[in-house]
Coordinates of C-alpha atoms in Angstrom, one line a residue:
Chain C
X1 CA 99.1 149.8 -30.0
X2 CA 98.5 148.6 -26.3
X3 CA 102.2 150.7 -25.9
X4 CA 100.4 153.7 -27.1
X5 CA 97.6 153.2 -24.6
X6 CA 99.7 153.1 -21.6
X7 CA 101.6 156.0 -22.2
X8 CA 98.6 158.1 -23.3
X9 CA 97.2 156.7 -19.9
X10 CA 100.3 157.9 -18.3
X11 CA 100.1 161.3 -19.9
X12 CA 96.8 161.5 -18.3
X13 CA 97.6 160.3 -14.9
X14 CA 100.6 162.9 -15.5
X15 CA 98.1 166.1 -16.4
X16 CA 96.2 165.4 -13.8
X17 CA 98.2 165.1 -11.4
X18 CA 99.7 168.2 -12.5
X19 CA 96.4 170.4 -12.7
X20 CA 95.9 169.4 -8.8
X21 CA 98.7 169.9 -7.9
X22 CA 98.5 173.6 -9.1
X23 CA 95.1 174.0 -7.9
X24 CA 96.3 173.0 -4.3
X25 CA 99.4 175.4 -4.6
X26 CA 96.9 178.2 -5.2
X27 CA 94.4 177.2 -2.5
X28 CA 97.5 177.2 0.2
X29 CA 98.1 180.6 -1.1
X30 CA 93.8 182.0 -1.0
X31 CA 94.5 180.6 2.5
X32 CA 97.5 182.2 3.4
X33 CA 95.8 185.6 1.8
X34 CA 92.9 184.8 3.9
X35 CA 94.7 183.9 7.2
X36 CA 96.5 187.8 6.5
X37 CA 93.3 189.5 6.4
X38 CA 91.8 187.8 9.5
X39 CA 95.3 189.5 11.0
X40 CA 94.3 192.7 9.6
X41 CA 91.2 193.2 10.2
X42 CA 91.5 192.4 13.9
X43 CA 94.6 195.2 13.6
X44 CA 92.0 197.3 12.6
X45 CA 89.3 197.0 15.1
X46 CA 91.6 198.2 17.6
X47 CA 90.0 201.0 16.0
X48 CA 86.9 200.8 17.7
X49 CA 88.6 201.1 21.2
X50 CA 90.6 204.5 20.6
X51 CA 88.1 207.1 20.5
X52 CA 87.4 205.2 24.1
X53 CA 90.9 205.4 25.1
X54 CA 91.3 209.1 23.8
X55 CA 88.2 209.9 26.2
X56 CA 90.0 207.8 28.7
X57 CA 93.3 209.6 28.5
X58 CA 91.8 212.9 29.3
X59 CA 91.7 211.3 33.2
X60 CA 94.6 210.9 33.3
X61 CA 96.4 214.5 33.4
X62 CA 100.0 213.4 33.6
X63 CA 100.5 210.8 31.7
X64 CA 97.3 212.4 28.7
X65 CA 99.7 213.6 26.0
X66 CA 102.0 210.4 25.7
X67 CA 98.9 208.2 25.6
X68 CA 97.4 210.6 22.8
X69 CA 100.3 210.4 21.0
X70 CA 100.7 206.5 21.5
X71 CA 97.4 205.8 20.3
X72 CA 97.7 208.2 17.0
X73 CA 101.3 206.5 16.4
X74 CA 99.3 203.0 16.5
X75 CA 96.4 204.7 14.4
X76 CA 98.5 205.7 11.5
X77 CA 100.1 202.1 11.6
X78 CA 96.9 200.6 10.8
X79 CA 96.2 203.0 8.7
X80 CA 99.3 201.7 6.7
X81 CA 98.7 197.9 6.3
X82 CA 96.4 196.2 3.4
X83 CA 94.0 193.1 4.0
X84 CA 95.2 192.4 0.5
X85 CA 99.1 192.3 0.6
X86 CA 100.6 190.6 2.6
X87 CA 103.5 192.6 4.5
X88 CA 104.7 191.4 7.9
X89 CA 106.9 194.6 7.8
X90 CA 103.5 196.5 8.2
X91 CA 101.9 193.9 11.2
X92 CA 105.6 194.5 13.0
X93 CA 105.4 198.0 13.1
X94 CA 101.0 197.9 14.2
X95 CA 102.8 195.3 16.9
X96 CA 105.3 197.8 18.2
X97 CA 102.8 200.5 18.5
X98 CA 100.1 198.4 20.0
X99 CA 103.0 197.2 23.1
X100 CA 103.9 200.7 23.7
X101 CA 100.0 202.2 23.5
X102 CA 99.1 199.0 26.1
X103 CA 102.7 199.6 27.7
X104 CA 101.7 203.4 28.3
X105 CA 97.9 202.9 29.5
X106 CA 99.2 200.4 32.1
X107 CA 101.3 202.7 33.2
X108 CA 98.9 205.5 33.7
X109 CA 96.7 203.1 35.0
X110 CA 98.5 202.1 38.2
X111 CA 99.0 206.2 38.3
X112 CA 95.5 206.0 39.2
X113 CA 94.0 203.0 41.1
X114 CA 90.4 204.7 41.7
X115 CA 90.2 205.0 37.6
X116 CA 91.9 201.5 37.4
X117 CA 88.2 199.6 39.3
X118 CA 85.8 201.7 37.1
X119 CA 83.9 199.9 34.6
X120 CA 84.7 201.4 31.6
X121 CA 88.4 201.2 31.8
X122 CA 88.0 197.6 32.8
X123 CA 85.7 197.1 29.9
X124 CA 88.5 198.6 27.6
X125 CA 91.4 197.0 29.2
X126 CA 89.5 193.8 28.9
X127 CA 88.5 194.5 25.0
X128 CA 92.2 195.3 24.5
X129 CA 93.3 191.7 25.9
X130 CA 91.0 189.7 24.1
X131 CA 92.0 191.9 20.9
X132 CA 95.5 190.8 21.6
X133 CA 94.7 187.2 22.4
X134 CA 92.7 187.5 18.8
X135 CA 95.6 188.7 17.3
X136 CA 98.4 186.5 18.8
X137 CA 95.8 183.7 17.7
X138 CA 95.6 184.8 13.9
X139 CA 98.8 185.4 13.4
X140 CA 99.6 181.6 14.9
X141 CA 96.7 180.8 12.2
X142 CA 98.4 182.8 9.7
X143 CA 102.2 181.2 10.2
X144 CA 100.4 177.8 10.4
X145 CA 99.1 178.7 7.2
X146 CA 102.2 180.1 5.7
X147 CA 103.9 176.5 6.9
X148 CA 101.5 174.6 5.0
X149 CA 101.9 176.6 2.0
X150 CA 105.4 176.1 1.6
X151 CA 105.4 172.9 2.3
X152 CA 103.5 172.5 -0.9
X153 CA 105.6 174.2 -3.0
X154 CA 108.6 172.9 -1.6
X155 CA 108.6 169.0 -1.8
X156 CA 108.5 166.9 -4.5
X157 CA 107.2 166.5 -7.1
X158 CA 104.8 169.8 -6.0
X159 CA 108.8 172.0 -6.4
X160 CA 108.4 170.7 -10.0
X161 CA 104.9 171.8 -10.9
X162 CA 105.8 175.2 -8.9
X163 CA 108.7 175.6 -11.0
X164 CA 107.1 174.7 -14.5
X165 CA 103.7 176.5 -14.2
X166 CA 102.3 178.1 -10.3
X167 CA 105.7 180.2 -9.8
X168 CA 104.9 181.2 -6.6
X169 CA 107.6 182.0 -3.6
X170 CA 107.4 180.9 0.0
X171 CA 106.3 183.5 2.2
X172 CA 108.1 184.9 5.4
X173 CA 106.4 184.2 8.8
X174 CA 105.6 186.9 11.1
X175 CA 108.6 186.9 13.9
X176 CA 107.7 188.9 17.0
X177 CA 110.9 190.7 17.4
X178 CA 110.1 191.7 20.9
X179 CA 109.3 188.3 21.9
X180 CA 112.6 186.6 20.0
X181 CA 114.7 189.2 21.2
X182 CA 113.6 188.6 24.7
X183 CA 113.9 184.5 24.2
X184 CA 117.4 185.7 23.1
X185 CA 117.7 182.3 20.5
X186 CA 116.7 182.1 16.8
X187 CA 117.4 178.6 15.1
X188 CA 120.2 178.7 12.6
X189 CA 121.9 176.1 10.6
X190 CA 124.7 174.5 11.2
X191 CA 127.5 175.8 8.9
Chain Z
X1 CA 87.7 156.0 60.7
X2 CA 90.7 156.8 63.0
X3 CA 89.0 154.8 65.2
X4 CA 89.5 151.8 63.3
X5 CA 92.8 149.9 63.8
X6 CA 95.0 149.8 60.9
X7 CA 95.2 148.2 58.6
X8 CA 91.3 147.9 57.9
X9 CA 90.6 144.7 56.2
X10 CA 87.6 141.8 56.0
X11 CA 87.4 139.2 59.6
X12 CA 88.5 136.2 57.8
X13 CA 89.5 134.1 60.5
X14 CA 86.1 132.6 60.8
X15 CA 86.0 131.8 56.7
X16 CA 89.8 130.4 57.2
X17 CA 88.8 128.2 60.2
X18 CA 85.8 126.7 58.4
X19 CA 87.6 125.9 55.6
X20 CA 90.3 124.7 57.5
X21 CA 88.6 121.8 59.7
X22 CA 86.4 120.7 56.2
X23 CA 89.7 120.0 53.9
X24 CA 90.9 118.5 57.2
X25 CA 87.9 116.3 57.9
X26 CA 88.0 115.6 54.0
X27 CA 91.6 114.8 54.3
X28 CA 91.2 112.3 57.2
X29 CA 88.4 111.1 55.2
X30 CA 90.1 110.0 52.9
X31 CA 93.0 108.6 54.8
X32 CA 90.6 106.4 56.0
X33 CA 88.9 105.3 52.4
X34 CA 92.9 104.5 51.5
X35 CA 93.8 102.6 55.1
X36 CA 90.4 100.2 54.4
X37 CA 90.6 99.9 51.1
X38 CA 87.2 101.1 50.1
X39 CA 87.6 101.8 46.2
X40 CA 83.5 102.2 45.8
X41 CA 82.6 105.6 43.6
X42 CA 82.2 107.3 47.4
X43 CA 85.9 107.2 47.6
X44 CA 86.2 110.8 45.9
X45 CA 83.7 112.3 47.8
X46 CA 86.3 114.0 50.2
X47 CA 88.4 115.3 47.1
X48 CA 84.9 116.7 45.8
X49 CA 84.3 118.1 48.7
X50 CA 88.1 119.6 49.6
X51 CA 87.5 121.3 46.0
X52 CA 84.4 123.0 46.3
X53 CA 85.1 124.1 49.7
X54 CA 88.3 125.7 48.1
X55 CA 86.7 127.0 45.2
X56 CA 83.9 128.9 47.8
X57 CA 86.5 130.1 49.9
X58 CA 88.7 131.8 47.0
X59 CA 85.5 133.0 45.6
X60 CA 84.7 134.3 49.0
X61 CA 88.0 136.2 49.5
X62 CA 87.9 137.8 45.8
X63 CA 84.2 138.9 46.3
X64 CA 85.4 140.3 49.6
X65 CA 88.2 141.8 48.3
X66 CA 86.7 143.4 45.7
X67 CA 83.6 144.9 47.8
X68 CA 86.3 146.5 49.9
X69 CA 88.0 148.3 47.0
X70 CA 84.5 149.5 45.1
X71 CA 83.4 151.0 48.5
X72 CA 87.0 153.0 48.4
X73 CA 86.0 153.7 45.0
X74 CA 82.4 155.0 46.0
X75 CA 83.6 157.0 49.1
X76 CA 85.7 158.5 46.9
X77 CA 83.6 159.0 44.0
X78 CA 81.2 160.9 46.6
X79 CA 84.1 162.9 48.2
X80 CA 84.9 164.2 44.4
X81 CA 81.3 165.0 43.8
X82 CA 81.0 166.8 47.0
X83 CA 84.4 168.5 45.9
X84 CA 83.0 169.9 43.0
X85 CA 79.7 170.5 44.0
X86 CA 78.3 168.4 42.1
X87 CA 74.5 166.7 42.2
X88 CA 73.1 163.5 40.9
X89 CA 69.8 163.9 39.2
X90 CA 67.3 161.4 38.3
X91 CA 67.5 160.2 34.6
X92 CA 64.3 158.5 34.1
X93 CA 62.9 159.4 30.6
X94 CA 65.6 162.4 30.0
X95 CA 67.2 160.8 26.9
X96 CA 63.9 161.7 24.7
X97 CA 63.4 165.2 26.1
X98 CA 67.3 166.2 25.1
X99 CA 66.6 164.5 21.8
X100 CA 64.4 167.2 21.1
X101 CA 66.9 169.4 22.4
X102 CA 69.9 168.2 20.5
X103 CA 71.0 166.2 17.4
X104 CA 73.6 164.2 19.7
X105 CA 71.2 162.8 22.0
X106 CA 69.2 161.5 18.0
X107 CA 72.2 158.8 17.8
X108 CA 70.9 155.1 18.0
X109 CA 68.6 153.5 16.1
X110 CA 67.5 150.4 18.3
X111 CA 68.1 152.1 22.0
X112 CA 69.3 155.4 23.9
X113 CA 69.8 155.6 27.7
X114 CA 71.1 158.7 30.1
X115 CA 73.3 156.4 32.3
X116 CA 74.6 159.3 34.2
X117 CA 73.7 163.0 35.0
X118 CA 75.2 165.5 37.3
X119 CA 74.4 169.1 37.8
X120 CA 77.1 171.3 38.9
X121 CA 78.0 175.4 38.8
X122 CA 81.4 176.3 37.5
X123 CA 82.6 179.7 38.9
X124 CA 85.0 181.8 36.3
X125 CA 86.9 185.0 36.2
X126 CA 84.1 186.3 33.8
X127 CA 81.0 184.0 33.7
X128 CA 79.4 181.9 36.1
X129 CA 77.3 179.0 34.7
X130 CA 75.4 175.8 35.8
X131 CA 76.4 172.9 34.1
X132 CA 75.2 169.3 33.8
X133 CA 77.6 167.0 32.7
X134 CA 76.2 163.4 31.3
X135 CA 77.0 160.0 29.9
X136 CA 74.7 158.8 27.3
X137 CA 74.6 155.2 26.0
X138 CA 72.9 154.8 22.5
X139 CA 72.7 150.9 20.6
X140 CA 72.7 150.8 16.9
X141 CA 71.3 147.8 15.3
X142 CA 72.4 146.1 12.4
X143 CA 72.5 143.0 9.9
X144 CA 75.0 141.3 8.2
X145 CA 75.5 138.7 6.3
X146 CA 78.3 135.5 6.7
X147 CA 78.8 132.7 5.8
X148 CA 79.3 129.1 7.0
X149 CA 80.7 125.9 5.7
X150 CA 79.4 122.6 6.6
X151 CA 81.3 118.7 6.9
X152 CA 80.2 118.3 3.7
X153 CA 81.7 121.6 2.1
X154 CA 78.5 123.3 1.6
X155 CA 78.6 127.2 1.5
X156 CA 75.5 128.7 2.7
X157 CA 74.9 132.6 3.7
X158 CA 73.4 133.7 6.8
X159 CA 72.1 137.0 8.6
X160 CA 72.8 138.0 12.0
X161 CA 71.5 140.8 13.8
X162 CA 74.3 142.5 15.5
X163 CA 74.2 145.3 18.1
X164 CA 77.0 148.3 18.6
X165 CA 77.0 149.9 21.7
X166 CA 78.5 153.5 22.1
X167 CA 79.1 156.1 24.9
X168 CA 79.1 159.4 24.8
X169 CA 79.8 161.7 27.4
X170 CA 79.4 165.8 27.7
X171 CA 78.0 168.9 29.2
X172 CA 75.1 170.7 28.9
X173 CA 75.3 174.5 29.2
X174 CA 73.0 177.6 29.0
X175 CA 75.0 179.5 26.3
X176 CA 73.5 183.0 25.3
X177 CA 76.6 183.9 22.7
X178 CA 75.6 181.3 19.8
X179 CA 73.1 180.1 18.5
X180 CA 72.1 177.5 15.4
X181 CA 75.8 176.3 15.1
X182 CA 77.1 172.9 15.2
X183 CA 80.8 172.6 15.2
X184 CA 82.1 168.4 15.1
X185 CA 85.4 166.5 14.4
X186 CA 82.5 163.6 12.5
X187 CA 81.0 164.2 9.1
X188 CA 84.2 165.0 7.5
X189 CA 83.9 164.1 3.7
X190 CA 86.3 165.0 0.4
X191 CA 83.7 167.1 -0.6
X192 CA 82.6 168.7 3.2
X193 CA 80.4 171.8 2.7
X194 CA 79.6 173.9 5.7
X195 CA 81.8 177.1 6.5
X196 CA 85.9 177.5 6.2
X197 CA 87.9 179.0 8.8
X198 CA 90.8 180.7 7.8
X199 CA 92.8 178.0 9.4
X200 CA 93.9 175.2 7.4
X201 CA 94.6 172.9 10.0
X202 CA 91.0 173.6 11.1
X203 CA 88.7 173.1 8.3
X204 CA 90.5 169.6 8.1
X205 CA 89.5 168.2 11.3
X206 CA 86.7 169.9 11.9
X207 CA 83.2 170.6 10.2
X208 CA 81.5 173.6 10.5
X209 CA 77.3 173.9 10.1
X210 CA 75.5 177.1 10.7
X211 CA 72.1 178.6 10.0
X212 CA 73.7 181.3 8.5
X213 CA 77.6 181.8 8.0
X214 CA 77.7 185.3 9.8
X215 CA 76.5 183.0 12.7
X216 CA 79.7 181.0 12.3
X217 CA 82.3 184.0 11.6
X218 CA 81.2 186.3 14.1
X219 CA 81.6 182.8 16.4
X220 CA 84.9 181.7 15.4
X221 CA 87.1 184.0 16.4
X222 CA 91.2 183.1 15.5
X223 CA 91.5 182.9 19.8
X224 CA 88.5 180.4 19.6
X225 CA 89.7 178.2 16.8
X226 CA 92.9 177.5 18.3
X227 CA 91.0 176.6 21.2
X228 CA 88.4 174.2 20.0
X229 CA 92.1 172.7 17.5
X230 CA 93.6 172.2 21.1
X231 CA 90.1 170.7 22.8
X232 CA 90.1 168.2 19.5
X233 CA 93.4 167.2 20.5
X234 CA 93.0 166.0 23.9
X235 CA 89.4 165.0 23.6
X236 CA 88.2 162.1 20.9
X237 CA 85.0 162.6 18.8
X238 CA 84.8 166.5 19.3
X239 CA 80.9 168.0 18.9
X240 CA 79.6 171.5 20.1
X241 CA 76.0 171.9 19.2
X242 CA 74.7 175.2 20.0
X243 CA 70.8 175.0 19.8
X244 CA 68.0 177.5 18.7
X245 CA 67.3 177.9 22.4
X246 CA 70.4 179.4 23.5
X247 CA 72.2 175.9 25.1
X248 CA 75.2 174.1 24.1
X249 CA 76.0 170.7 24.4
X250 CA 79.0 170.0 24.1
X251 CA 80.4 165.9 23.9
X252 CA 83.3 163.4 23.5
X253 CA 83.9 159.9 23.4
X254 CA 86.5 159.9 26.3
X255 CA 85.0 158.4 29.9
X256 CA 87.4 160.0 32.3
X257 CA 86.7 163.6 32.7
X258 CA 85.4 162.2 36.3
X259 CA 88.8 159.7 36.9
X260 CA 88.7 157.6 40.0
X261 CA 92.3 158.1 40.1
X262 CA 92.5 157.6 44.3
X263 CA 95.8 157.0 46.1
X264 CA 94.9 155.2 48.9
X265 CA 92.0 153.2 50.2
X266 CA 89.9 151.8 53.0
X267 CA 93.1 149.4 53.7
X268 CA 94.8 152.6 54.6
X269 CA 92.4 154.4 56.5
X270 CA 94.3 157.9 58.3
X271 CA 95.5 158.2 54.7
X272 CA 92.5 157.6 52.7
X273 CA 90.8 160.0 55.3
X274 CA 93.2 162.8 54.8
X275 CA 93.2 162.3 50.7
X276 CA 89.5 162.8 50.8
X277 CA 89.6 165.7 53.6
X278 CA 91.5 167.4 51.2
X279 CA 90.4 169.3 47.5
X280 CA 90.1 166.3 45.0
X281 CA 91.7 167.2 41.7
X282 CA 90.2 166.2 38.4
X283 CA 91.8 167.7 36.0
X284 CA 90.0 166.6 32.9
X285 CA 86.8 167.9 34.1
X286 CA 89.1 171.3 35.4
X287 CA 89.9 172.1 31.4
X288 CA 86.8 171.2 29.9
X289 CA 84.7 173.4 32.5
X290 CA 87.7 176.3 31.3
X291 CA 87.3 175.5 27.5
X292 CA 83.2 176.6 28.1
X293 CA 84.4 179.4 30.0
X294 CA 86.9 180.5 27.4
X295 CA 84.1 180.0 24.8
X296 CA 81.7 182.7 27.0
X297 CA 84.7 185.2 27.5
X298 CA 85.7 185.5 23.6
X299 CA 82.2 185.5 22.4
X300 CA 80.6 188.0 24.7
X301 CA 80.2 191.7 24.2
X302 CA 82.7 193.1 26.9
X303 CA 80.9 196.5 27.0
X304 CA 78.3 194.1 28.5
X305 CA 78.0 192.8 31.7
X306 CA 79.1 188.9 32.5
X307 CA 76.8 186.3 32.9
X308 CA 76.3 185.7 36.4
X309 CA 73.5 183.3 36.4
X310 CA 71.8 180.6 35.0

């Protein structure tokens, strides 16, 4: 009898164990979902600055219809990505366009040093670098989540539960190509 | 203090000599007691008095010693105040009047003293703000219960009242971005309520309490979190209170944002002059004056203009 009571005990110990377990796998996951739409939405208020910069650009007559066409490139890119799936494919391509839209206004910028010391393009440029800084933050938040997250699905005996019940797959952290092809190193294994 | 010779140091020929002739007098003394034989208690009056005369006179060198290295200390102490531009103020009776202010002057239930308090101006890329940075000293009182064992075996339980003493040191800034938000590594329970960051890391070392949770988001930017999960790291005990009134105070346990940290001394007097000629650094108090700063410039409205005042 007292046989019985251990192992039902056990069984217990064992279901419970197992349910929060589970529960923790899908909390690392609302958080990784979370931590992706933080990155998105602070894609997306780079909105709020291009009708600015599209007034802008009209100043600046030679360099006008790259920036225009810069800053619809990085329009439609946000346009693309979704707070609710994550895609690092999408965030890669907002990141290209945003370096090359920033790239381009700096540019035309030095072109024109009077324009450069006027409020509102200081205003903007200074928007657009705390944006950026908001960005490069989230997406650190986001990877740190994404770490945490597999972590927990990975080790043991959380691989097991994965496996038997949560079936979830480790997620790919955002790379910044631009930034690891300029570092010129990416970790690899040892064969 | 070119003028002074080097190396500066205490006259202690007149101390040495002193002691000199009365271990020598006490000496021959002695000799004497021993040559005629005298064995009468007297006898070890010389010894008594060769041994407080050299007990005085080590006393006398340390005490010396030691006056000479906390003037260093307070010359220097001024120089980094001066550095920094920064002002002592009177702390009579401020304790109570920031207790109304703020929840972290409320600690202590038997006493709470402003030990220190210095008023200063920090001048940024994008904000400039006044500052006072303080150490506040708060006793908690206590009973407990032990027990003791007599020669005879006998158990018997006692109460002692026992007092904690605690420091706590921080600044106080005029902060016009937040308001009714309270942001602390303490408090942390299994269960903690208050709002979630999107940052894992985050939510588990710090606690979040806000009037209302748009309050909190609209605050805690991703760029901000990382920087209050860095300021957590290097700082012990964590809290940023942001008041109803528009001020923050923002505290630690760790005592050396102001670090004496001097090279040389009064002992080494060109040197000591040229090292406090010169731009004291304190780091410490360098990145916690940036962290506020870093708070202002990514919770402001740039379309706005920056704070200049205050």
């Amino acid at each position: 009898m007292e046989a019985l009571y251990v192992i039902l005990g056990l069984g217990i110990i064992i279901v419970v164990m197992g349910i929060a377990i589970n529960n923790g796998i899908i909390r690392r996951r609302n958080m990784v979902v979370r931590a992706w739409a933080d990155v998105i939405t602070y894609e997306r208020q780079k909105n709020e600055t291009l009708p600015a910069l599209e007034k802008e650009a009209h100043n600046y007559k030679d360099h006008e219809k790259s920036l225009l066409a810069d800053i619809t490139a990085l329009r439609s890119a946000i346009g693309k990505a979704s707070r609710g799936t994550v895609n690092t494919d999408d965030l890669a391509s907002i990141e290209a366009a945003t370096a090359k839209m920033v790239s381009g206004f700096n540019i035309a910028v030095e072109a024109y040093p009077d324009l450069k010391m006027a409020d509102v393009t200081m205003s903007l440029m200074r928007k657009i670098s705390e944006l950026q800084d908001n960005i490069a933050a989230a997406i650190s938040i986001f990877n740190s989540n994404i770490e945490v997250f597999n972590s927990g699905i990975q080790v043991f005996p959380n691989s097991l539960v994965n496996s038997m019940f949560t079936h979830e797959k480790a997620y790919k952290p955002f790379e910044n190509e631009a930034a690891t092809s300029s570092l010129g190193y990416s970790p690899q294994r040892e064969s | 203090m070119q003028d002074f010779p080097a190396p500066v140091a205490f006259d202690n020929s007149h101390l040495n000599r002193m002691t000199l002739i009365i271990c020598l007098v006490s000496v021959v003394t002695a000799g004497l007691f021993y040559i005629n034989g005298i064995h009468n208690p007297y006898a070890v009056l010389p010894a008594a008095v060769t041994a407080i005369t050299l007990g005085i006179y080590i006393y006398r060198r340390l005490s010396r010693k030691s006056a000479f290295t906390s003037l260093s200390d307070r010359i220097h102490y001024q120089s980094v105040l001066h550095d920094y531009g920064l002002e002592e103020t009177p702390v009579r009776a401020k304790a109570q009047g920031l207790a109304n202010r703020f929840q972290a002057f409320r600690l202590g239930n038997h006493s709470r003293e402003l030990k220190k308090l210095l008023h200063g101006r920090y001048h940024g890329d994008e904000h400039e703000f006044t500052y006072d940075y303080y150490h506040f000293h708060y006793v908690n009182r206590r009973t407990e219960t032990y027990t003791t064992t007599d020669s005879k075996g006998n158990v018997r339980v006692r109460t002692r009242t026992v007092y904690d003493h605690f420091d706590r040191f921080g600044f106080i800034v005029a902060f016009q971005f937040a308001k009714n938000l309270r942001i602390s590594e303490s408090g942390l329970s299994f269960f903690n309520k208050g709002w979630k960051s999107s940052s894992v890391s985050f939510n588990k070392n710090f606690n979040v309490r806000a009037d209302s949770e748009m309050e909190a988001a609209k605050f805690l930017t991703p760029k901000l979190i990382l920087e209050i999960e860095a300021a957590g790291k290097a700082l012990t005990g964590l809290d940023m209170e942001f008041n109803s009134a528009g001020d923050l105070c923002f505290s630690f346990d760790d005592r050396n944002t102001l670090a004496k940290g001097r090279m040389h001394g009064l002992e080494n007097p060109v040197d000591f002059e040229r090292e406090i000629a010169g731009h004291s650094s304190q780091p410490k108090l360098d990145s916690a004056l940036e962290f506020i700063h870093t708070l202002m410039k990514y919770s402001d409205n740039n379309f706005e203009h920056p704070t200049r005042s205050r």
